[in-house]
């Protein structure tokens, strides 16, 4: 303990301990306040640390993001997504033999039971892939429930492998259902992103034909999304998991939280917005709407709760985005012209500068996925696919040490106690 913070309540001063972070801001331990008859108030958890964690570190002002200490730029540049999954789960990078065994474990677990695939027949082809993905992952809880001991590190690792292996298959099945096409099974000879692209766009029974550039760009997108400390969906997984719920159900809760346009749904919302704007001459009209306090419209893909100077993921994504646009020969697409104009205006206007609103990862990932030919409704499902190792690593970390059920307090502003009035007297 480095220092303390003093608090005076009704003239009585007491010390609150300050817990020391290994890097970044220290944390005032307010747990004893309840004994002094007070709660703390922090809607949206702007200033509240709800757990200890050793997985991911973010410095929003400096634009730093590390997984287990490794800078995101190095991981995105030099690692494979499955290597990053291993790192997030185990805390260390794998040796060559550990990595080979991990890849094999994932490949072995990618197929989905035939009877389980029937779950998709209950959906129409208009169903959003996120709704199918959420239901399918929750459905896995039926398959992996009896005998699953969440306090066993071995069982948690098995759940992690199952989820990381099955999410691409289920996401691809959601897509195939939405286009009314037959499922393409996973191919153990393919890499992780390559397999996903083949399951989405391949033909059953035909040899895979996946562009190496696109597979590598997608793998990078997965790495950039793999974890982001206590964001809304990860916190949801932790809270659901803190009730000792089945991990597949807890992850399904995280997928539901991710879907919203303020979080993972932003990549899809970026494309919807670019389509709505339509042409460069309408950009200023939409920028004016974003600045108007009476208008709920926000520029999707701009701003971040934590990053207030730049989003390091967006920087990596921006260069990968340009590579994909060049490879696909779509650099001059009208929608991308709109995106460039928006980016320029938002970077120059006082409103955005004062509020420190910068293009975030979703701005560039939305554009990249569009250029890759991925259908817009799949974007958030891809985010879920990338975020899986982060969710499961946080769930496992929580369960590996003593924890409490997540249960916030409130500032009650409703009526004080009053007597019930029978219906005939009201
Ligand atoms: N367009 C216009 N104004 C904005 C925007 C935006 N995208 N984002 C924030 N503002 C304004 C906001 O109205 C407020 O103005 P004022 O101070 O005058 O009231 C100010 O900037 C601060 O915003 P805030 O809502 O208090 O910030 P927050 O930290 O609560 O919200 C956010 C962060 C990401 C939810 C928000 O910036 C947003 O909704 N952005 C658009 C959606 C988006 O791109 N989300 C993806 C985030 S990155 C992926 C992920 O990690 O999940």
XYZ file of C-alpha atoms and ligand atoms in Angstrom:
478
model
C 0.000 0.000 0.000
C 1.504 3.338 -1.108
C -0.708 5.955 0.506
C -4.172 6.642 1.803
C -6.975 9.052 1.067
C -8.744 10.751 3.947
C -12.488 11.058 4.064
C -14.421 13.117 6.608
C -17.986 12.073 7.355
C -19.959 14.164 9.879
C -16.719 15.540 11.302
C -15.092 12.109 11.704
C -12.006 11.604 9.514
C -10.855 8.157 8.457
C -8.349 6.716 5.997
C -9.202 4.834 2.858
C -6.333 2.688 1.542
C -5.000 3.309 -1.964
C -4.212 0.101 -3.860
C -1.158 0.267 -6.079
C -1.460 -0.679 -9.759
C 1.548 -2.323 -11.462
C 1.157 0.281 -14.252
C -1.332 3.126 -14.482
C -3.665 4.734 -11.977
C -3.852 3.560 -8.375
C -7.260 2.784 -6.911
C -8.953 4.077 -3.746
C -10.373 1.132 -1.831
C -13.864 2.274 -0.801
C -15.056 -1.101 0.482
C -15.156 0.079 4.105
C -17.503 2.989 3.289
C -20.550 0.760 3.709
C -19.618 0.382 7.406
C -19.682 4.176 7.651
C -23.201 4.268 6.149
C -22.337 5.544 2.651
C -22.268 4.201 -0.905
C -20.268 5.726 -3.752
C -22.040 7.086 -6.847
C -20.536 6.478 -10.286
C -23.067 5.867 -13.091
C -21.434 4.257 -16.101
C -18.459 3.297 -13.863
C -16.409 6.254 -15.103
C -14.157 6.189 -12.019
C -14.765 2.727 -10.625
C -12.525 -0.332 -10.755
C -14.722 -3.374 -10.149
C -12.002 -6.033 -10.117
C -8.295 -6.778 -10.162
C -6.963 -7.986 -13.512
C -3.598 -8.890 -15.055
C -4.757 -9.359 -18.640
C -4.976 -6.061 -20.522
C -3.751 -2.556 -19.831
C -4.994 0.625 -21.495
C -3.668 4.159 -21.114
C -6.363 6.136 -22.888
C -4.445 9.433 -22.864
C -1.247 7.956 -24.258
C -3.098 5.638 -26.690
C -1.486 2.532 -25.187
C -3.010 -0.955 -25.299
C -1.134 -4.050 -24.139
C -2.209 -7.682 -23.787
C -0.266 -9.321 -20.939
C 2.284 -6.498 -21.328
C 2.803 -6.878 -25.089
C 1.968 -3.762 -27.182
C -0.968 -4.248 -29.539
C 1.079 -2.922 -32.457
C 3.669 -5.715 -32.048
C 1.035 -8.395 -31.637
C -0.972 -7.198 -34.655
C 2.193 -7.052 -36.724
C 3.923 -10.253 -35.672
C 1.517 -12.687 -34.027
C -1.320 -14.922 -35.190
C -4.719 -14.563 -33.577
C -4.548 -18.048 -32.020
C -1.147 -17.148 -30.528
C -2.831 -14.094 -28.964
C -5.659 -16.318 -27.688
C -3.066 -18.544 -25.998
C -1.341 -15.483 -24.530
C -4.591 -14.065 -23.131
C -5.594 -17.401 -21.599
C -2.217 -18.507 -20.229
C -0.486 -15.201 -19.539
C 2.584 -16.124 -21.635
C 3.312 -16.597 -25.322
C 3.381 -20.276 -26.344
C 6.533 -22.155 -27.339
C 6.427 -23.640 -30.855
C 5.263 -27.031 -29.538
C 2.685 -25.488 -27.180
C 1.319 -23.441 -30.068
C 1.109 -26.439 -32.391
C -0.786 -28.400 -29.720
C -3.125 -25.443 -29.055
C -3.884 -25.046 -32.773
C -4.651 -28.757 -33.007
C -6.932 -28.533 -29.950
C -8.841 -25.675 -31.603
C -9.098 -27.441 -34.968
C -10.432 -30.575 -33.222
C -13.187 -28.591 -31.511
C -14.418 -26.518 -34.466
C -17.107 -28.883 -35.791
C -20.678 -28.461 -34.537
C -22.837 -31.537 -33.831
C -25.344 -32.191 -36.572
C -28.329 -32.174 -34.185
C -27.169 -28.840 -32.746
C -27.122 -27.334 -36.255
C -30.914 -27.874 -36.277
C -31.137 -24.900 -33.920
C -30.654 -22.660 -36.955
C -33.754 -24.035 -38.661
C -35.842 -22.168 -36.073
C -34.649 -18.852 -37.527
C -35.771 -17.148 -40.721
C -33.205 -15.928 -43.245
C -34.078 -12.341 -42.203
C -32.792 -13.026 -38.669
C -29.817 -10.887 -37.685
C -26.620 -12.990 -37.376
C -26.054 -11.582 -33.864
C -29.399 -12.932 -32.684
C -28.525 -16.379 -34.067
C -25.000 -16.229 -32.643
C -26.266 -15.231 -29.216
C -28.803 -18.064 -29.193
C -26.313 -20.605 -30.540
C -23.630 -19.806 -27.948
C -26.234 -19.883 -25.134
C -27.418 -23.177 -26.659
C -23.946 -24.681 -26.161
C -24.652 -24.487 -22.429
C -27.080 -27.374 -22.946
C -24.273 -29.469 -24.411
C -21.640 -28.470 -21.860
C -23.331 -28.261 -18.497
C -23.508 -31.540 -16.584
C -20.170 -32.305 -14.983
C -18.694 -28.891 -15.780
C -16.861 -27.593 -12.715
C -16.211 -23.859 -13.110
C -13.738 -23.969 -10.203
C -11.495 -26.430 -12.061
C -8.767 -24.664 -14.089
C -8.750 -27.650 -16.454
C -12.502 -27.391 -17.093
C -12.216 -23.633 -17.622
C -9.459 -24.150 -20.188
C -11.571 -26.756 -21.976
C -14.520 -24.280 -22.064
C -12.176 -21.627 -23.453
C -10.952 -23.925 -26.225
C -14.492 -25.004 -27.092
C -15.680 -21.393 -27.322
C -12.691 -20.110 -29.320
C -13.034 -23.103 -31.670
C -16.790 -23.015 -32.127
C -17.442 -19.273 -32.448
C -16.153 -19.063 -36.078
C -18.242 -22.093 -37.039
C -21.377 -20.676 -35.387
C -20.794 -17.182 -36.813
C -20.337 -18.648 -40.305
C -23.467 -20.793 -39.840
C -25.412 -17.640 -38.874
C -24.251 -16.035 -42.106
C -25.035 -19.064 -44.285
C -28.490 -19.229 -42.728
C -29.050 -15.535 -43.502
C -28.332 -16.157 -47.211
C -30.245 -19.442 -47.281
C -27.129 -21.453 -48.166
C -25.959 -24.866 -46.925
C -23.387 -24.869 -44.120
C -19.733 -25.407 -45.011
C -17.983 -27.493 -42.333
C -14.640 -26.400 -40.832
C -11.538 -27.657 -42.638
C -8.737 -28.661 -40.218
C -6.084 -27.896 -42.847
C -6.938 -24.166 -42.835
C -5.825 -21.356 -40.506
C -8.336 -19.785 -38.110
C -9.382 -16.722 -40.180
C -8.990 -18.680 -43.417
C -11.345 -21.346 -42.098
C -13.910 -18.740 -41.121
C -13.808 -17.146 -44.593
C -14.125 -20.553 -46.235
C -17.079 -21.510 -44.000
C -18.755 -18.204 -44.980
C -17.955 -17.974 -48.680
C -16.804 -21.458 -49.740
C -18.872 -24.168 -51.404
C -19.589 -27.438 -49.581
C -17.511 -30.247 -51.037
C -15.221 -27.930 -53.027
C -11.563 -27.163 -52.325
C -11.098 -23.937 -50.321
C -9.988 -20.856 -52.242
C -9.346 -18.077 -49.738
C -7.244 -14.972 -50.442
C -4.165 -15.000 -48.180
C -4.257 -11.177 -47.959
C -7.868 -11.144 -46.785
C -7.301 -13.988 -44.313
C -4.304 -12.160 -42.865
C -6.218 -8.836 -42.647
C -9.082 -10.604 -40.867
C -6.684 -12.348 -38.475
C -5.323 -8.883 -37.621
C -8.857 -7.593 -37.020
C -9.404 -10.496 -34.594
C -6.164 -9.637 -32.742
C -7.128 -5.962 -32.476
C -10.504 -6.943 -30.981
C -9.242 -9.784 -28.768
C -9.497 -7.919 -25.468
C -10.145 -4.461 -24.124
C -10.165 -4.825 -20.334
C -13.422 -4.019 -18.512
C -15.578 -2.829 -21.453
C -19.375 -3.251 -21.381
C -19.501 -6.791 -22.796
C -16.574 -8.093 -20.720
C -18.088 -6.572 -17.571
C -21.360 -8.273 -18.528
C -19.568 -11.623 -18.844
C -17.957 -11.062 -15.440
C -21.256 -10.107 -13.772
C -23.153 -13.022 -15.348
C -20.248 -15.345 -14.481
C -20.147 -14.034 -10.898
C -23.483 -15.754 -10.273
C -21.640 -19.030 -11.061
C -23.657 -19.290 -14.281
C -22.642 -21.693 -17.037
C -19.773 -20.058 -19.022
C -21.510 -20.472 -22.381
C -24.537 -18.604 -20.968
C -22.266 -15.901 -19.488
C -20.546 -15.447 -22.873
C -23.956 -15.260 -24.596
C -24.777 -12.385 -22.213
C -21.541 -10.702 -23.352
C -22.528 -11.175 -27.004
C -25.873 -9.491 -26.252
C -24.098 -6.542 -24.612
C -21.698 -6.257 -27.547
C -24.541 -5.930 -30.050
C -25.470 -2.342 -29.123
C -24.341 0.471 -31.473
C -22.465 2.227 -28.653
C -20.214 -0.865 -28.373
C -19.574 -3.592 -30.952
C -22.579 -2.691 -33.066
C -20.761 0.510 -34.044
C -18.921 -1.154 -36.964
C -22.252 -2.016 -38.586
C -23.668 1.396 -37.628
C -20.681 3.093 -39.354
C -21.636 1.511 -42.674
C -25.326 2.284 -42.165
C -24.348 5.903 -41.481
C -22.053 6.120 -44.533
C -24.890 4.729 -46.662
C -27.326 7.220 -45.170
C -24.963 10.130 -45.863
C -24.497 8.766 -49.381
C -22.270 11.450 -50.922
C -19.499 13.851 -49.920
C -21.702 16.938 -50.386
C -23.978 15.752 -47.538
C -21.183 15.239 -44.999
C -21.407 18.755 -43.496
C -25.157 18.315 -42.929
C -24.517 15.162 -40.863
C -21.615 16.739 -38.996
C -23.963 19.607 -38.053
C -26.499 17.058 -36.797
C -23.826 15.318 -34.700
C -23.027 18.666 -33.045
C -26.675 19.569 -32.398
C -27.592 18.760 -28.780
C -31.289 18.509 -29.745
C -30.502 15.753 -32.267
C -29.696 12.258 -30.911
C -27.573 11.525 -34.025
C -23.923 10.722 -33.287
C -21.108 10.146 -35.733
C -20.716 6.389 -35.499
C -17.109 5.243 -35.274
C -16.040 8.411 -33.429
C -15.214 8.834 -29.763
C -14.301 6.384 -27.060
C -14.861 6.142 -23.329
C -11.192 5.467 -22.644
C -9.139 6.710 -25.619
C -9.076 10.485 -25.596
C -6.194 11.152 -27.994
C -6.172 8.260 -30.396
C -7.252 4.648 -30.469
C -4.061 2.578 -31.061
C -6.199 -0.145 -32.637
C -7.545 2.415 -35.108
C -3.978 3.377 -36.097
C -3.107 -0.254 -36.925
C -6.504 -0.760 -38.546
C -6.100 2.369 -40.684
C -2.977 1.016 -42.426
C -4.461 -2.463 -42.772
C -7.596 -0.804 -44.180
C -5.580 0.959 -46.881
C -3.823 -2.321 -47.813
C -7.160 -4.109 -48.197
C -8.652 -1.244 -50.246
C -5.659 -1.391 -52.598
C -5.794 -5.215 -52.869
C -9.503 -5.109 -53.639
C -9.118 -2.136 -55.999
C -11.908 -0.170 -54.326
C -9.996 2.901 -53.107
C -12.281 5.254 -55.009
C -15.613 3.808 -53.910
C -18.064 6.681 -53.193
C -18.765 5.399 -49.668
C -15.075 5.479 -48.870
C -14.865 9.026 -50.195
C -17.606 9.913 -47.680
C -15.601 8.195 -44.933
C -12.453 10.161 -45.826
C -14.362 13.467 -45.878
C -15.913 12.701 -42.489
C -12.559 11.819 -41.008
C -11.040 15.098 -42.239
C -13.875 17.312 -41.015
C -14.064 15.582 -37.647
C -10.310 15.973 -37.175
C -10.464 19.711 -37.962
C -13.668 20.927 -36.279
C -13.495 22.430 -32.782
C -16.468 20.381 -31.546
C -14.546 17.125 -32.084
C -11.156 18.494 -31.025
C -12.518 19.945 -27.747
C -14.299 16.696 -26.884
C -11.345 14.627 -28.043
C -13.453 12.597 -30.452
C -11.287 10.621 -32.880
C -12.083 7.843 -35.335
C -12.103 4.607 -33.330
C -11.374 1.044 -34.465
C -14.944 0.544 -35.645
C -14.629 3.371 -38.132
C -11.780 1.626 -39.961
C -12.896 -1.977 -39.361
C -16.332 -1.168 -40.832
C -14.718 0.235 -43.971
C -12.209 -2.647 -44.206
C -14.866 -5.324 -43.839
C -16.955 -3.577 -46.482
C -13.971 -3.616 -48.863
C -13.428 -7.308 -48.085
C -16.964 -8.023 -49.249
C -18.218 -9.057 -45.801
C -21.949 -8.306 -45.519
C -22.740 -5.487 -43.069
C -24.944 -7.521 -40.672
C -21.941 -9.815 -40.036
C -19.661 -7.060 -38.732
C -20.621 -7.289 -35.081
C -20.524 -11.095 -35.245
C -16.895 -10.713 -36.374
C -16.213 -8.467 -33.390
C -17.698 -11.184 -31.144
C -15.474 -13.757 -32.805
C -12.391 -11.630 -32.138
C -13.398 -10.755 -28.559
C -14.016 -14.355 -27.474
C -10.553 -14.993 -25.941
C -10.820 -11.766 -23.940
C -14.233 -12.618 -22.518
C -13.238 -16.124 -21.556
C -9.872 -15.039 -20.125
C -11.638 -12.515 -17.863
C -14.250 -15.068 -16.809
C -11.522 -17.578 -15.976
C -9.387 -14.992 -14.169
C -12.345 -14.050 -11.974
C -13.025 -17.671 -11.051
C -9.401 -18.468 -10.293
C -9.415 -16.270 -7.156
C -12.000 -15.385 -4.483
C -14.706 -13.144 -5.955
C -18.071 -11.693 -5.051
C -21.304 -11.735 -7.006
C -21.527 -8.485 -9.022
C -24.187 -6.424 -7.344
C -24.044 -2.604 -7.524
C -25.892 -0.271 -5.184
C -28.116 2.655 -6.153
C -29.022 6.190 -5.174
C -32.699 5.676 -4.433
C -34.886 8.622 -5.483
C -38.334 6.990 -5.394
C -41.102 7.502 -2.840
C -40.464 6.766 0.838
C -42.558 4.018 2.394
C -46.319 4.634 2.074
C -49.491 2.663 2.714
C -51.226 0.690 -0.004
C -54.590 2.110 -1.121
C -57.170 -0.533 -2.163
C -58.258 -0.328 -5.832
C -61.822 0.830 -5.046
C -60.458 3.773 -3.025
C -58.029 5.091 -5.713
N -20.613 12.060 -32.254
C -20.932 13.293 -31.767
N -20.741 13.664 -30.481
C -20.207 12.756 -29.652
C -19.853 11.466 -30.089
C -20.066 11.122 -31.445
N -19.737 9.912 -31.906
N -19.350 10.764 -29.057
C -19.387 11.582 -27.998
N -19.902 12.786 -28.349
C -20.037 13.964 -27.485
C -21.152 13.787 -26.469
O -22.393 14.225 -26.967
C -20.636 14.629 -25.328
O -20.858 15.993 -25.660
P -21.141 17.080 -24.471
O -19.913 17.064 -23.610
O -21.356 18.344 -25.212
O -22.369 16.570 -23.755
C -19.125 14.407 -25.364
O -18.832 14.087 -26.724
C -18.643 13.279 -24.448
O -19.317 12.082 -24.834
P -19.866 10.972 -23.851
O -21.115 10.390 -24.438
O -19.940 11.500 -22.466
O -18.705 9.908 -23.916
P -18.778 8.431 -23.403
O -17.406 8.078 -22.949
O -19.880 8.233 -22.418
O -19.162 7.585 -24.714
C -18.984 6.415 -26.755
C -18.244 6.971 -25.527
C -18.044 5.484 -27.537
C -20.195 5.560 -26.285
C -19.458 7.596 -27.640
O -18.352 8.370 -28.039
C -20.241 7.105 -28.855
O -21.435 6.815 -28.729
N -19.576 6.994 -30.058
C -20.244 6.508 -31.243
C -20.405 5.008 -31.173
C -19.106 4.266 -31.394
O -18.371 4.540 -32.333
N -18.855 3.272 -30.514
C -17.706 2.395 -30.625
C -16.678 2.616 -29.576
S -15.165 1.752 -29.960
C -15.584 0.089 -29.900
C -15.615 -0.435 -28.522
O -14.543 -0.471 -27.874
O -16.719 -0.830 -28.082
